[in-house]
Short mmCIF file of C-alpha atoms in Angstrom, two decimals:
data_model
loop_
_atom_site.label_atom_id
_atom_site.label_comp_id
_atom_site.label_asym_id
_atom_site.label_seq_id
_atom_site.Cartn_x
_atom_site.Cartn_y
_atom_site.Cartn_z
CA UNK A 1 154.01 112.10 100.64
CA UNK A 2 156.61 109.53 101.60
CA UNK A 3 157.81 109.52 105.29
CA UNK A 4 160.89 107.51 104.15
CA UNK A 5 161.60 110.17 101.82
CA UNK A 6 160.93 113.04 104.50
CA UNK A 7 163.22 110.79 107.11
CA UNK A 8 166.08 110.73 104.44
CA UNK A 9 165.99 114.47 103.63
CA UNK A 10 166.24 115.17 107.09
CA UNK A 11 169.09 112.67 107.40
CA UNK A 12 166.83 110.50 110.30
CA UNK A 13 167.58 107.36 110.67
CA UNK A 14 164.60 104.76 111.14
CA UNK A 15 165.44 101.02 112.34
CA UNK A 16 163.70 98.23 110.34
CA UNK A 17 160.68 97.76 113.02
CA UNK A 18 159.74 101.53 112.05
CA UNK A 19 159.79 101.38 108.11
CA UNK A 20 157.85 98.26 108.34
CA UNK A 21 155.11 99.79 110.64
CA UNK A 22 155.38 103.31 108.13
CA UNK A 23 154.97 101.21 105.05
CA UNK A 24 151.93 99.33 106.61
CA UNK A 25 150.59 102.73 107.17
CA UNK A 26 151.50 104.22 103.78
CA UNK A 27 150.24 101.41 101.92
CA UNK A 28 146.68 101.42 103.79
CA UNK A 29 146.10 105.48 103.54
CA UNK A 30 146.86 104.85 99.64
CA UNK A 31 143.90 102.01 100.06
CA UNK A 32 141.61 104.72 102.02
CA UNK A 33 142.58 107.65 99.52
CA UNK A 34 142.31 105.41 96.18
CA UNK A 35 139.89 107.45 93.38
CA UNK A 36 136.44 106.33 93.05
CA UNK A 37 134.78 105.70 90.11
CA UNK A 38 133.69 109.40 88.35
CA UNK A 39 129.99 108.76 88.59
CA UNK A 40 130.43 108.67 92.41
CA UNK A 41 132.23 111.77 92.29
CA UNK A 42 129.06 114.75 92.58
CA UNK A 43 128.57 118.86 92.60
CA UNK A 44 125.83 120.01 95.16
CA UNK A 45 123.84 123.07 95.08
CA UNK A 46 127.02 125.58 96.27
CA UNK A 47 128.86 123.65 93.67
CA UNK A 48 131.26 122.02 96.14
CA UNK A 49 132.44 118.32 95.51
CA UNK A 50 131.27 115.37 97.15
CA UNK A 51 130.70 111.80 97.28
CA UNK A 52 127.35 110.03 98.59
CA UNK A 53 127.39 108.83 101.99
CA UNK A 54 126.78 105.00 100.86
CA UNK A 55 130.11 105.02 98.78
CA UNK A 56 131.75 106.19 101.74
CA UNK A 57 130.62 103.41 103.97
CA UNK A 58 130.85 100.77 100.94
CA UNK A 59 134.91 101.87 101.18
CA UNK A 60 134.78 101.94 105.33
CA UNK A 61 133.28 98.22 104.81
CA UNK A 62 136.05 97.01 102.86
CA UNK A 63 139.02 98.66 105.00
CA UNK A 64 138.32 98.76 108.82
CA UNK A 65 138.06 95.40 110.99
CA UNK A 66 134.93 97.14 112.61
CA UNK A 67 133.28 100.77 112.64
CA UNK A 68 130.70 102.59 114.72
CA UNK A 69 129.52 105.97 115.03
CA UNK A 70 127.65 107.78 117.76
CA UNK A 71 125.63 110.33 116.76
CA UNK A 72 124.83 113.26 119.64
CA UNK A 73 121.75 115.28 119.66
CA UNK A 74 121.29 117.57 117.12
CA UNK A 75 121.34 121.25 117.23
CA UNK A 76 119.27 123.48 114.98
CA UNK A 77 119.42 127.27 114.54
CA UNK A 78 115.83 128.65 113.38
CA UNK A 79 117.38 131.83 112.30
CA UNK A 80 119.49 130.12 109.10
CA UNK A 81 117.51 127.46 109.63
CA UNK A 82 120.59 124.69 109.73
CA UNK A 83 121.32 122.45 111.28
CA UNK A 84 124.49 120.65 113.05
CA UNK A 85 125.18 117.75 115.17
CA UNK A 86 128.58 116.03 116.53
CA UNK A 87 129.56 112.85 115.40
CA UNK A 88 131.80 110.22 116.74
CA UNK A 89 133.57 107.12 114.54
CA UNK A 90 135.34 104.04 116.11
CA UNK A 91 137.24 102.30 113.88
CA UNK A 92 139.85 99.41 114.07
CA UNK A 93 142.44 99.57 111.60
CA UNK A 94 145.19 96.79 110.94
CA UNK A 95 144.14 95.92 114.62
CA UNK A 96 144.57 99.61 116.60
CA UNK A 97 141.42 101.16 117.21
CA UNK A 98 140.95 104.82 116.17
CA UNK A 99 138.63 107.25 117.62
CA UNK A 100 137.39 110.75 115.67
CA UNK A 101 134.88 113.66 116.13
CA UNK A 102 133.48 115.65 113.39
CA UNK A 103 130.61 118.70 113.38
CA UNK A 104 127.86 117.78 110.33
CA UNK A 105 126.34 120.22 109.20
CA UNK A 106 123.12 120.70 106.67
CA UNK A 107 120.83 123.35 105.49
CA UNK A 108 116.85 122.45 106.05
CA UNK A 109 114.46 122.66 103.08
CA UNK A 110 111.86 125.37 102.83
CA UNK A 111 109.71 126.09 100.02
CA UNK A 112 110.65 129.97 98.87
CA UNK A 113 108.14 131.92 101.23
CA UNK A 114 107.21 130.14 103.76
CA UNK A 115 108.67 131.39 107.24
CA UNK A 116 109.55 127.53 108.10
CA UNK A 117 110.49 124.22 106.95
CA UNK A 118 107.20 121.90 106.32
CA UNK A 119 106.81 118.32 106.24
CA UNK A 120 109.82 115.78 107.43
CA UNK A 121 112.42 118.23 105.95
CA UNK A 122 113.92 118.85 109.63
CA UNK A 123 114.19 115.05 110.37
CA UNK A 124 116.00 114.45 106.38
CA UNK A 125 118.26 117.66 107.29
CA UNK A 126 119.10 115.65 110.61
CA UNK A 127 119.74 112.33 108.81
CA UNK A 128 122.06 114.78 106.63
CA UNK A 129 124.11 116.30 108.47
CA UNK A 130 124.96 112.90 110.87
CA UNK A 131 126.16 111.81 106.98
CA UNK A 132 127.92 114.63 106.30
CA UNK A 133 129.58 114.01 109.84
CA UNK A 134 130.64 110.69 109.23
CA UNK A 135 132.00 111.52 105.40
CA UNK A 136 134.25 114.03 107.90
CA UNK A 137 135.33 111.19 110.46
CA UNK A 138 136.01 109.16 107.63
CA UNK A 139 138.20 111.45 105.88
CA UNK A 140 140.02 111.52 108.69
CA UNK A 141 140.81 108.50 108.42
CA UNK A 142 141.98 108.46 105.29
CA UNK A 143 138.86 107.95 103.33
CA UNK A 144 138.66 110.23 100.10
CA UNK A 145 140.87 112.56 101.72
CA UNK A 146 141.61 113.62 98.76
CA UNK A 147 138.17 115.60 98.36
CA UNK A 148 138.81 117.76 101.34
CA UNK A 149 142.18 118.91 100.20
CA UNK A 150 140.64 120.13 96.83
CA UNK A 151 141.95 117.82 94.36
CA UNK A 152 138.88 117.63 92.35
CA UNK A 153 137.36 120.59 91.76
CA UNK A 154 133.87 121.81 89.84
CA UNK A 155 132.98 123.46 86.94
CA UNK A 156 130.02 125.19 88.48
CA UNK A 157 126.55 125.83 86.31
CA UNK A 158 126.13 129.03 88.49
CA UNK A 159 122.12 129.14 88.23
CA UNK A 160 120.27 132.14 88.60
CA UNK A 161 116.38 132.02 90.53
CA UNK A 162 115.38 130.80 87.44
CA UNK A 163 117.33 127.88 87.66
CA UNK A 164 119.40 129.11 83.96
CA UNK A 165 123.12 128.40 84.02
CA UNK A 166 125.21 131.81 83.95
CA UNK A 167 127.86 130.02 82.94
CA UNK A 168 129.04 129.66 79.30
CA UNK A 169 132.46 127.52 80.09
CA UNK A 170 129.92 124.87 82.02
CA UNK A 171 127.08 124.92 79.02
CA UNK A 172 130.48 124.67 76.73
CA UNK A 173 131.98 121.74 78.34
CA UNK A 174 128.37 119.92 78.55
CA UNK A 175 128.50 120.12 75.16
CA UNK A 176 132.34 119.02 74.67
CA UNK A 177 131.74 115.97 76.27
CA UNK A 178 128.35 115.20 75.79
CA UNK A 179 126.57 115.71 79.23
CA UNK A 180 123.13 115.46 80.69
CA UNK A 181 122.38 118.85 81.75
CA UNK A 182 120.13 117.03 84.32
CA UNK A 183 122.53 114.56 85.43
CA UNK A 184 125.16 117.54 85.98
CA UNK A 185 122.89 120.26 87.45
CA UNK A 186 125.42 122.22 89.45
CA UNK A 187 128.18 121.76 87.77
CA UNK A 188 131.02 119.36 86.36
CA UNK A 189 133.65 117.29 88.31
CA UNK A 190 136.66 117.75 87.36
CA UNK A 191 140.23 115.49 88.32
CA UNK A 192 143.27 115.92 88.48
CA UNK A 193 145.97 114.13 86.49
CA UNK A 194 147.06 111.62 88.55
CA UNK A 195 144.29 109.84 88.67
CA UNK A 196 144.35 108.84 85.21
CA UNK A 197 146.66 106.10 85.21
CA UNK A 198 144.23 104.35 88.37
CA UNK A 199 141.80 104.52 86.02
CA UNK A 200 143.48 103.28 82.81
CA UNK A 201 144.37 100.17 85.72
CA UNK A 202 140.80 100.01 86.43
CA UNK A 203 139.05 100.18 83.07
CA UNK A 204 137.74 103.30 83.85
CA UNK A 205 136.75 105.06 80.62
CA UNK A 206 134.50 108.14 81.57
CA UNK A 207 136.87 110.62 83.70
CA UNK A 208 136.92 114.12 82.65
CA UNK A 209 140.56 115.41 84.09
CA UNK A 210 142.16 119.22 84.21
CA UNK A 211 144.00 118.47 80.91
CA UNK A 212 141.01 117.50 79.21
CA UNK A 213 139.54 120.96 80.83
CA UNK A 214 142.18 123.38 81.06
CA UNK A 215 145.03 122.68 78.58
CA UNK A 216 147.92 121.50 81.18
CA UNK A 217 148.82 118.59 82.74
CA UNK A 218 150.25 117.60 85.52
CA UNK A 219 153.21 114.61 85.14
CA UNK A 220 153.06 112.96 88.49
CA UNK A 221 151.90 109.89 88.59
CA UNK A 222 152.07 108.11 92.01
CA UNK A 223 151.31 111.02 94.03
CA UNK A 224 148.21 113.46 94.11
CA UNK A 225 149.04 117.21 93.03
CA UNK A 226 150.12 119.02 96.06
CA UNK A 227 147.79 121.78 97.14
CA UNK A 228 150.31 124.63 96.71
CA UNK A 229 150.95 123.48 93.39
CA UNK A 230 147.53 123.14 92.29
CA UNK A 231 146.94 126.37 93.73
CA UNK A 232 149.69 128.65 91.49
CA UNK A 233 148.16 126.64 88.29
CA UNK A 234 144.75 127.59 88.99
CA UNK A 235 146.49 131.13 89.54
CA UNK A 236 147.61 130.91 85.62
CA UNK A 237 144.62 129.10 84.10
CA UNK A 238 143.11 132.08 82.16
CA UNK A 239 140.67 129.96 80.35
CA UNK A 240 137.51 132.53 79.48
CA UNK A 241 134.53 132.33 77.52
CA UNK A 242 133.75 134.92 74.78
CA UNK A 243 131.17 136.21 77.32
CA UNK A 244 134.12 136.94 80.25
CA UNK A 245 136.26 140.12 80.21
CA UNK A 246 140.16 139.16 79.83
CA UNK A 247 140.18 142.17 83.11
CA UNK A 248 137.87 139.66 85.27
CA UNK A 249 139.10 136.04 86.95
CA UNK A 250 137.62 133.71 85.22
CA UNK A 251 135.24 130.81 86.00
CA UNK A 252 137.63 128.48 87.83
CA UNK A 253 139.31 130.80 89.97
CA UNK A 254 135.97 132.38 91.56
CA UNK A 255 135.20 128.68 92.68
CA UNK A 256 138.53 128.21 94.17
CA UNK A 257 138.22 131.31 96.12
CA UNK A 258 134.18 130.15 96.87
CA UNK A 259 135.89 126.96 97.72
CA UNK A 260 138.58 128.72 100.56
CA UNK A 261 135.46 130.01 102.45
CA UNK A 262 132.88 126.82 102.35
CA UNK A 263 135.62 124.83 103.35
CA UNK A 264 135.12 126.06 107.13
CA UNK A 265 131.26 127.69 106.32
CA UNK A 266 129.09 125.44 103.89
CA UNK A 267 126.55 128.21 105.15
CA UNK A 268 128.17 130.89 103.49
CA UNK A 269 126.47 132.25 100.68
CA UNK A 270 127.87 134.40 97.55
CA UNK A 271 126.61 137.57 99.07
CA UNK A 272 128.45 136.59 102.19
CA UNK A 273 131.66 136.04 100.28
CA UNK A 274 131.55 139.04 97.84
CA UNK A 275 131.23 141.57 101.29
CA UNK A 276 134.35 139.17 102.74
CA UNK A 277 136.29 140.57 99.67
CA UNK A 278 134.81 144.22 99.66
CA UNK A 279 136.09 144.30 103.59
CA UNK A 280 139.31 142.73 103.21
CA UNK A 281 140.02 145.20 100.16
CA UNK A 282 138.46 148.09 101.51
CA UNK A 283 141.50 147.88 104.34
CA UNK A 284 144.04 147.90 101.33
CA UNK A 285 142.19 151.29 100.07
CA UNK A 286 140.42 149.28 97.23
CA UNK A 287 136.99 150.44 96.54
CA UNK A 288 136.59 147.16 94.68
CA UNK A 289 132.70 148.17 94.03
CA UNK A 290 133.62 151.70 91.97
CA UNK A 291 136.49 150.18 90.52
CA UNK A 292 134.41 147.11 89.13
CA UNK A 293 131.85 149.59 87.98
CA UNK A 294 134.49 151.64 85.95
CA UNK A 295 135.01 148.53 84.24
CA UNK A 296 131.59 147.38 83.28
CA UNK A 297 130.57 145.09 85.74
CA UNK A 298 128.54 145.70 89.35
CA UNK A 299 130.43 143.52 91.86
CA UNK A 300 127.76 141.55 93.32
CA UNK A 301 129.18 138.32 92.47
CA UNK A 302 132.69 136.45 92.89
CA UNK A 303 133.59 136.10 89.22
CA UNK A 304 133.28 140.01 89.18
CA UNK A 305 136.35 140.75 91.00
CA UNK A 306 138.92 142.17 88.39
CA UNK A 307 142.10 139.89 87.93
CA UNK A 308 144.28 142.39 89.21
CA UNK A 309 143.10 141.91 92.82
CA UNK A 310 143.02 138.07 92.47
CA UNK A 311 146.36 136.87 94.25
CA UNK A 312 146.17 139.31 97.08
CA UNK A 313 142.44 138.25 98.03
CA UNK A 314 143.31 134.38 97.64
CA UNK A 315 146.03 134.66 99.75
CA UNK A 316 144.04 136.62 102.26
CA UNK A 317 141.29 133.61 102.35
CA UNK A 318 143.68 131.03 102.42
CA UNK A 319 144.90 132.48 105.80
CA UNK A 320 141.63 133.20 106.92
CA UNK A 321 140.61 129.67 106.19
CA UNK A 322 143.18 128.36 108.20
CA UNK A 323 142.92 130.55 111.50
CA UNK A 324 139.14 129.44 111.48
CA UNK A 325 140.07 125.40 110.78
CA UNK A 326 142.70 125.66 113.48
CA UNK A 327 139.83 127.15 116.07
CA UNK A 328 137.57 124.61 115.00
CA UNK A 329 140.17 122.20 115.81
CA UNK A 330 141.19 123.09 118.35
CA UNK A 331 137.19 123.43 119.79
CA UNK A 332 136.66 120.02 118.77
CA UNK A 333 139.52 119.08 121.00
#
C-alpha cells in the first residue's frame, strides 16, 4: 500500500521533505518484505507456514546497520508442557534505531506416554521459542511480513497417529508436481500470484503459486493480494477431491479457518478448534454435531463443518482473532 496514494485520495498534501522520507521508507519495507526463495518457505507440524530462523537473520544481516536481541527468562507451563519467553530486538534502520517486543512460543517434545519431556528437549524448546520470538520482532520490522498476514498459505497432509495423510488434494498435488513426500511432510506451500514476476526477475524456477493450485489468478503485480481479497477467493475456491462431499468446505478453507485461531494460539489443537465452532454455533441454534451426522460425517474435525455454515463461522473467528491480537497488544505494551 502506497502512502502517496492514500495522501492523494484523502486530498493531503505532503511537502517534498515528507515524500522523500515516505519513499525511503516504502522502498526499504519492499526490501524487508521481498519473497524468499520457495525452498525457504516450510509447513510445520499444525501445518502453518514458516521460514527457518537462519533465513531470517541472513535477511536482518543484509538490511539493518546493527541488530540485537535480549532474550528474558523463559517461562514454561508443565500442564501443556510449552513453553514461552519475551524477546526484545534493537535494530538501526537507515540510521533510526527501532526497538520491538515479541512473546515466542514452542511446544516441548515428549515421547507419546511418558508424563514428561526427557533428555535436552526443554533446553531445544527454549532455544525455539527465543527463534520464534525474534522471526516475530523481525516481522515487525518488516521482515517476511508477508507470512504473518497469510499470503502463503499450505496445502496441509493432515496425518492421522499413524502418520498417513488424510488428505487426497495434498497426495494429488505431490503427485502433480512431483514432490518428496518426505521433503513435504505436513503439507505444501503455496504463493500467491504476485510473487511470480520476483521470481521470473530472480531466476526462480520452482514456485508452486494459487493459479497453479486453484484455477484463478490474481493480476496484481507490484503489490501483495490484500487480505480481504484473498479472503472472499478462498470463500469461492470449491476445489474437492472425489473423496470430499460437494455439502462439506473443502481442504483449503478448513486451514484458513485453522489458520484464524493459531494465529493468536499455536497451542490450539483441532479438538480445541472444532468445540470453538460447536460453541459459537450452538448460540445461533446450530446443533452443528446432529446436523453433520444427518449428512454422513461425525464432526470431530474442521473439514467436517458443512459449507453452509462456512461464512458465518469465518467471520466469527476473524473477529475473535482480532479482539485477542489487540489484548495481546495491548499486554505487550
Amino acid at each position: 500500500m502506497s502512502i502517496g496514494k492514500i495522501a492523494q485520495s484523502l486530498g493531503v498534501e505532503l511537502s517534498s521533505s515528507s515524500r522523500e522520507q515516505i519513499m525511503e521508507k516504502e522502498r526499504w519495507l519492499k526490501l524487508a518484505d521481498a519473497p524468499f526463495p520457495y525452498h525457504d518457505y516450510k509447513v510445520n507440524y499444525d501445518g502453518n507456514i514458516y521460514i527457518a530462523q537462519q533465513c531470517i537473520a541472513d535477511r536482518n544481516a543484509l538490511l539493518f546497520d546493527q541488530f540485537q536481541y535480549e532474550a528474558e527468562e523463559a517461562q514454561v507451563n508443565t500442564d501443556t508442557w510449552c513453553v514461552g519467553v519475551w524477546v526484545k530486538v534493537r535494530a538501526i534502520i537507515n540510521g533510526k534505531e527501532h526497538s520491538v517486543r515479541q512473546y515466542g512460543v514452542h511446544t516441548i517434545s515428549k515421547l507419546r506416554g511418558d508424563v514428561k519431556p526427557v533428555g535436552d528437549a526443554m533446553e531445544q524448546a527454549i532455544k525455539s521459542a527465543v527463534s520464534d520470538g525474534m522471526k516475530k520482532c523481525s516481522s515487525w520490522l518488516g521482515i517476511a511480513a508477508h507470512i504473518y498476514r497469510g499470503e502463503v498459505i499450505s496445502i496441509r497432509a493432515n496425518r492421522n497417529k499413524e502418520g498417513q495423510s488424510q488428505s487426497k488434494f495434498y497426495l494429488q498435488n505431490l503427485e502433480k508436481f512431483g514432490l518428496s513426500e518426505y521433503e513435504y511432510k505436513y503439507g505444501i506451500p503455496v504463493l500467491p500470484d504476485s510473487f511470480k514476476s520476483f521470481y521470473e526477475k530472480m531466476d526462480w524456477t520452482d514456485g508452486i503459486f494459487y493459479s497453479d493450485v486453484f484455477g484463478y489468478r490474481d493480476h496484481q503485480e507490484d503489490e501483495h493480494i490484500p487480505s480481504e481479497k484473498m479472503e472472499k477467493k478462498t470463500e469461492k475456491v470449491q476445489e474437492r477431491s472425489e473423496a470430499e462431499s460437494p455439502a462439506f468446505i473443502n481442504d483449503m478453507q478448513a486451514n484458513y479457518l485453522r489458520g484464524l485461531i493459531y494465529d493468536f494460539n499455536e497451542n490450539a489443537q483441532e479438538a480445541d478448534i472444532v468445540q470453538a465452532i460447536i460453541a459459537y454455533l450452538v448460540k445461533r441454534k446450530v446443533d452443528i454435531v446432529q446436523e453433520a451426522e444427518e449428512m454422513g460425517r461425525r464432526f470431530t474435525t474442521v473439514d467436517a463443518l458443512p459449507s453452509m455454515h462456512f461464512t458465518s463461522v469465518h467471520r466469527y473467528f476473524k473477529q475473535l482473532r482480532r479482539a485477542r491480537l489487540e489484548s495481546t497488544e495491548e499486554k505487550s505494551a
